[in-house]
């Protein structure tokens, strides 16, 4: 257990539905990252927060994806109008610098 | 384009044997290189972190090397154990940026 928690651990949803995932980072970590990982691939960067500010966002993130970190603590990742291609593991990581990122256990999304 | 290539894609070894995993990268400007271990269905866990000036770093039975001139890194696992069965991911970061580039990992299977 790295101290980063994610909820839910698993989510099954029907195509077209909206889903929201939550990440609680290690309390003193000001940086928070979201990644997406499909089977057999390494994690792909989605977005990065420093405190409450979203400083980087991948071009992979379509308009259907949005992330927030309202008080610089927990973060949410929302996917609107889910598609089957959104099925993946969504990983959250936190850190005090860009080097040592601590990953959560991930949320496994299955879109049927 | 920043890329991280790992080889082999998969590897099967017998318990107690040693193995070496490779990582080649084209990321620039280089900041640091990290190796992670990822068990199936779990988030990655950091093994080693190396900056430009470091050419070797050990963590128990894991030893990582870095040649910044040739842009190559290796992860050597000594006296493998069944619990070493996992995916090993190489990650390279550019200077002062939130985004990291992940390799697709090497899947290691240790058999009794």
CSV table of C-alpha atoms in Angstrom, one decimal:
chain,number,residue,atom,x,y,z
A,1,UNK,CA,0.0,0.0,0.0
A,2,UNK,CA,1.6,3.3,-1.2
A,3,UNK,CA,-0.8,5.5,0.6
A,4,UNK,CA,-2.6,6.6,-2.5
A,5,UNK,CA,-6.2,5.3,-2.7
A,6,UNK,CA,-8.6,5.1,-5.6
A,7,UNK,CA,-12.3,4.5,-5.7
A,8,UNK,CA,-13.9,2.5,-7.0
A,9,UNK,CA,-11.5,-0.3,-7.8
A,10,UNK,CA,-13.8,-1.7,-10.5
A,11,UNK,CA,-16.5,-0.1,-12.6
A,12,UNK,CA,-18.7,-1.7,-15.2
A,13,UNK,CA,-20.8,0.7,-17.2
A,14,UNK,CA,-22.9,0.7,-20.3
A,15,UNK,CA,-21.8,2.7,-23.4
A,16,UNK,CA,-23.0,6.3,-23.2
A,17,UNK,CA,-23.1,6.5,-19.5
A,18,UNK,CA,-21.0,8.9,-17.4
A,19,UNK,CA,-18.5,7.7,-14.8
A,20,UNK,CA,-16.5,9.5,-12.2
A,21,UNK,CA,-13.4,8.2,-10.4
A,22,UNK,CA,-11.8,9.5,-7.2
A,23,UNK,CA,-8.2,9.6,-6.2
A,24,UNK,CA,-6.9,10.5,-2.7
A,25,UNK,CA,-3.2,11.2,-2.8
A,26,UNK,CA,-0.7,11.0,0.1
A,27,UNK,CA,-1.7,14.0,2.2
A,28,UNK,CA,1.5,16.1,1.9
A,29,UNK,CA,1.9,15.5,-1.8
A,30,UNK,CA,1.1,18.6,-3.9
A,31,UNK,CA,1.4,17.0,-7.3
A,32,UNK,CA,-1.2,14.6,-8.7
A,33,UNK,CA,-1.2,12.7,-12.0
A,34,UNK,CA,-3.8,10.6,-13.9
A,35,UNK,CA,-2.8,7.9,-16.3
A,36,UNK,CA,-4.6,5.4,-18.4
A,37,UNK,CA,-3.3,1.9,-19.0
A,38,UNK,CA,-4.6,-0.8,-21.4
A,39,UNK,CA,-3.6,-4.4,-21.4
A,40,UNK,CA,0.0,-5.0,-22.4
A,41,UNK,CA,0.9,-1.3,-22.5
A,42,UNK,CA,2.6,1.1,-20.2
A,43,UNK,CA,0.6,3.8,-18.5
A,44,UNK,CA,-0.2,6.8,-20.8
A,45,UNK,CA,-0.2,10.3,-19.2
A,46,UNK,CA,-3.5,12.0,-19.1
A,47,UNK,CA,-3.1,15.1,-16.9
A,48,UNK,CA,-1.2,16.6,-14.0
A,49,UNK,CA,-2.1,18.9,-11.2
A,50,UNK,CA,0.1,21.0,-8.9
A,51,UNK,CA,-2.1,21.8,-5.9
A,52,UNK,CA,-5.5,22.7,-7.5
A,53,UNK,CA,-4.0,23.9,-10.8
A,54,UNK,CA,-4.2,21.6,-13.8
A,55,UNK,CA,-0.8,22.4,-15.4
A,56,UNK,CA,-0.6,19.8,-18.2
A,57,UNK,CA,-3.2,17.9,-20.2
A,58,UNK,CA,-2.5,15.2,-22.8
A,59,UNK,CA,-3.8,15.5,-26.3
A,60,UNK,CA,-5.2,12.0,-25.7
A,61,UNK,CA,-7.8,13.6,-23.5
A,62,UNK,CA,-10.8,14.2,-25.5
A,63,UNK,CA,-13.5,16.7,-24.6
A,64,UNK,CA,-15.4,13.8,-22.9
A,65,UNK,CA,-12.7,13.7,-20.2
A,66,UNK,CA,-12.4,16.2,-17.4
A,67,UNK,CA,-10.4,16.2,-14.2
A,68,UNK,CA,-10.6,18.4,-11.1
A,69,UNK,CA,-8.7,18.9,-7.9
A,70,UNK,CA,-10.8,21.5,-6.2
A,71,UNK,CA,-9.0,22.0,-2.9
A,72,UNK,CA,-5.6,20.6,-3.9
A,73,UNK,CA,-6.3,17.4,-2.1
A,74,UNK,CA,-8.4,14.6,-3.7
A,75,UNK,CA,-9.0,14.6,-7.4
A,76,UNK,CA,-11.8,13.3,-9.6
A,77,UNK,CA,-11.7,12.1,-13.2
A,78,UNK,CA,-15.0,12.1,-15.1
A,79,UNK,CA,-15.6,10.5,-18.4
A,80,UNK,CA,-18.8,11.5,-20.2
A,81,UNK,CA,-20.7,9.4,-22.8
A,82,UNK,CA,-18.3,6.4,-22.3
A,83,UNK,CA,-17.2,4.4,-25.3
A,84,UNK,CA,-15.9,0.9,-25.5
A,85,UNK,CA,-12.4,2.3,-26.2
A,86,UNK,CA,-12.4,3.9,-22.8
A,87,UNK,CA,-12.1,0.5,-21.2
A,88,UNK,CA,-8.8,0.5,-19.3
A,89,UNK,CA,-7.2,0.8,-16.0
A,90,UNK,CA,-7.1,4.4,-14.7
A,91,UNK,CA,-4.2,5.1,-12.4
A,92,UNK,CA,-3.6,8.0,-10.1
A,93,UNK,CA,-0.2,8.9,-8.7
A,94,UNK,CA,1.0,11.6,-6.3
A,95,UNK,CA,4.4,13.1,-5.5
A,96,UNK,CA,6.2,16.1,-4.1
A,97,UNK,CA,8.4,16.3,-7.2
A,98,UNK,CA,8.4,14.9,-10.7
A,99,UNK,CA,10.7,12.0,-9.8
A,100,UNK,CA,9.2,9.8,-7.1
A,101,UNK,CA,5.6,9.2,-8.0
A,102,UNK,CA,3.5,6.9,-5.8
A,103,UNK,CA,0.8,5.1,-7.6
A,104,UNK,CA,-2.6,4.0,-6.4
A,105,UNK,CA,-4.1,0.6,-7.1
A,106,UNK,CA,-6.1,1.9,-10.1
A,107,UNK,CA,-9.7,1.8,-11.2
A,108,UNK,CA,-10.5,-0.8,-13.7
A,109,UNK,CA,-13.2,0.5,-16.1
A,110,UNK,CA,-15.2,-1.9,-18.4
A,111,UNK,CA,-17.6,-0.3,-20.9
A,112,UNK,CA,-20.1,-2.8,-22.3
B,1,UNK,CA,9.1,12.2,-30.5
B,2,UNK,CA,10.0,11.0,-27.0
B,3,UNK,CA,10.0,7.2,-26.9
B,4,UNK,CA,10.9,4.5,-24.5
B,5,UNK,CA,11.5,1.0,-25.9
B,6,UNK,CA,11.8,-2.1,-23.6
B,7,UNK,CA,13.1,-5.5,-24.4
B,8,UNK,CA,12.4,-8.3,-24.3
B,9,UNK,CA,8.6,-8.0,-24.3
B,10,UNK,CA,8.4,-11.1,-22.1
B,11,UNK,CA,10.8,-13.4,-20.3
B,12,UNK,CA,10.5,-16.7,-18.5
B,13,UNK,CA,13.2,-17.8,-16.1
B,14,UNK,CA,13.6,-20.5,-13.4
B,15,UNK,CA,13.6,-19.5,-9.8
B,16,UNK,CA,17.0,-18.6,-8.5
B,17,UNK,CA,18.3,-17.5,-11.9
B,18,UNK,CA,19.4,-14.0,-12.8
B,19,UNK,CA,18.0,-11.9,-15.6
B,20,UNK,CA,18.6,-8.5,-17.3
B,21,UNK,CA,15.9,-6.3,-18.8
B,22,UNK,CA,16.7,-3.5,-21.3
B,23,UNK,CA,15.4,0.0,-21.8
B,24,UNK,CA,16.4,2.4,-24.6
B,25,UNK,CA,15.0,5.9,-24.8
B,26,UNK,CA,15.0,8.9,-27.0
B,27,UNK,CA,13.6,11.3,-24.4
B,28,UNK,CA,15.2,14.8,-24.3
B,29,UNK,CA,16.1,16.8,-22.3
B,30,UNK,CA,16.7,14.0,-19.9
B,31,UNK,CA,15.8,14.4,-16.2
B,32,UNK,CA,15.6,11.0,-14.7
B,33,UNK,CA,14.9,7.4,-15.4
B,34,UNK,CA,12.8,5.2,-13.1
B,35,UNK,CA,12.1,1.5,-13.0
B,36,UNK,CA,8.8,0.3,-11.7
B,37,UNK,CA,7.4,-3.2,-10.8
B,38,UNK,CA,3.8,-3.7,-11.5
B,39,UNK,CA,1.9,-6.8,-10.3
B,40,UNK,CA,-1.1,-7.9,-12.3
B,41,UNK,CA,-4.1,-5.7,-11.5
B,42,UNK,CA,-2.1,-3.3,-9.2
B,43,UNK,CA,-0.5,0.1,-9.6
B,44,UNK,CA,3.3,0.3,-10.3
B,45,UNK,CA,5.7,0.4,-7.4
B,46,UNK,CA,9.0,2.3,-7.7
B,47,UNK,CA,12.2,0.2,-7.7
B,48,UNK,CA,14.9,2.7,-8.6
B,49,UNK,CA,15.3,6.3,-9.7
B,50,UNK,CA,18.4,7.6,-11.5
B,51,UNK,CA,19.4,11.1,-12.6
B,52,UNK,CA,21.8,12.0,-15.3
B,53,UNK,CA,24.9,11.8,-13.1
B,54,UNK,CA,24.1,8.4,-11.7
B,55,UNK,CA,25.1,5.2,-13.6
B,56,UNK,CA,24.0,2.6,-11.1
B,57,UNK,CA,21.5,2.2,-8.4
B,58,UNK,CA,20.6,-0.9,-6.3
B,59,UNK,CA,17.5,-1.8,-4.3
B,60,UNK,CA,18.0,-5.2,-2.8
B,61,UNK,CA,18.2,-7.8,-5.5
B,62,UNK,CA,17.4,-5.2,-8.2
B,63,UNK,CA,20.3,-3.2,-9.8
B,64,UNK,CA,19.7,-0.6,-12.4
B,65,UNK,CA,22.3,0.9,-14.7
B,66,UNK,CA,22.2,4.0,-16.8
B,67,UNK,CA,24.3,5.0,-19.8
B,68,UNK,CA,23.2,8.6,-20.6
B,69,UNK,CA,25.5,8.8,-23.6
B,70,UNK,CA,23.9,5.8,-25.4
B,71,UNK,CA,20.5,6.4,-23.8
B,72,UNK,CA,20.3,2.9,-22.4
B,73,UNK,CA,19.3,1.5,-19.1
B,74,UNK,CA,19.2,-2.1,-17.7
B,75,UNK,CA,17.6,-3.7,-14.7
B,76,UNK,CA,19.3,-6.7,-13.4
B,77,UNK,CA,17.5,-9.1,-11.1
B,78,UNK,CA,19.6,-11.4,-9.0
B,79,UNK,CA,18.6,-14.8,-7.6
B,80,UNK,CA,15.0,-14.5,-8.8
B,81,UNK,CA,12.0,-15.4,-6.7
B,82,UNK,CA,8.5,-16.5,-7.6
B,83,UNK,CA,7.3,-13.1,-6.3
B,84,UNK,CA,9.4,-11.3,-8.9
B,85,UNK,CA,6.8,-12.4,-11.5
B,86,UNK,CA,5.4,-9.1,-12.7
B,87,UNK,CA,5.7,-6.4,-15.4
B,88,UNK,CA,8.7,-4.2,-15.2
B,89,UNK,CA,8.3,-0.7,-16.6
B,90,UNK,CA,10.9,1.8,-17.5
B,91,UNK,CA,9.9,5.5,-17.3
B,92,UNK,CA,11.9,8.5,-18.5
B,93,UNK,CA,11.1,12.1,-17.6
B,94,UNK,CA,12.1,15.4,-19.2
B,95,UNK,CA,13.4,18.3,-17.2
B,96,UNK,CA,10.9,20.3,-15.3
B,97,UNK,CA,7.8,18.7,-16.8
B,98,UNK,CA,4.9,16.8,-15.4
B,99,UNK,CA,4.7,14.3,-18.3
B,100,UNK,CA,6.7,11.2,-18.2
B,101,UNK,CA,7.2,8.7,-21.0
B,102,UNK,CA,6.5,5.1,-20.1
B,103,UNK,CA,7.7,2.0,-21.8
B,104,UNK,CA,5.3,-0.9,-22.4
B,105,UNK,CA,7.1,-3.1,-19.9
B,106,UNK,CA,8.7,-6.5,-19.8
B,107,UNK,CA,6.6,-9.2,-18.4
B,108,UNK,CA,8.7,-11.5,-16.3
B,109,UNK,CA,7.6,-15.0,-15.3
B,110,UNK,CA,9.6,-16.8,-12.7
B,111,UNK,CA,8.9,-20.6,-12.6
B,112,UNK,CA,9.7,-23.0,-9.8
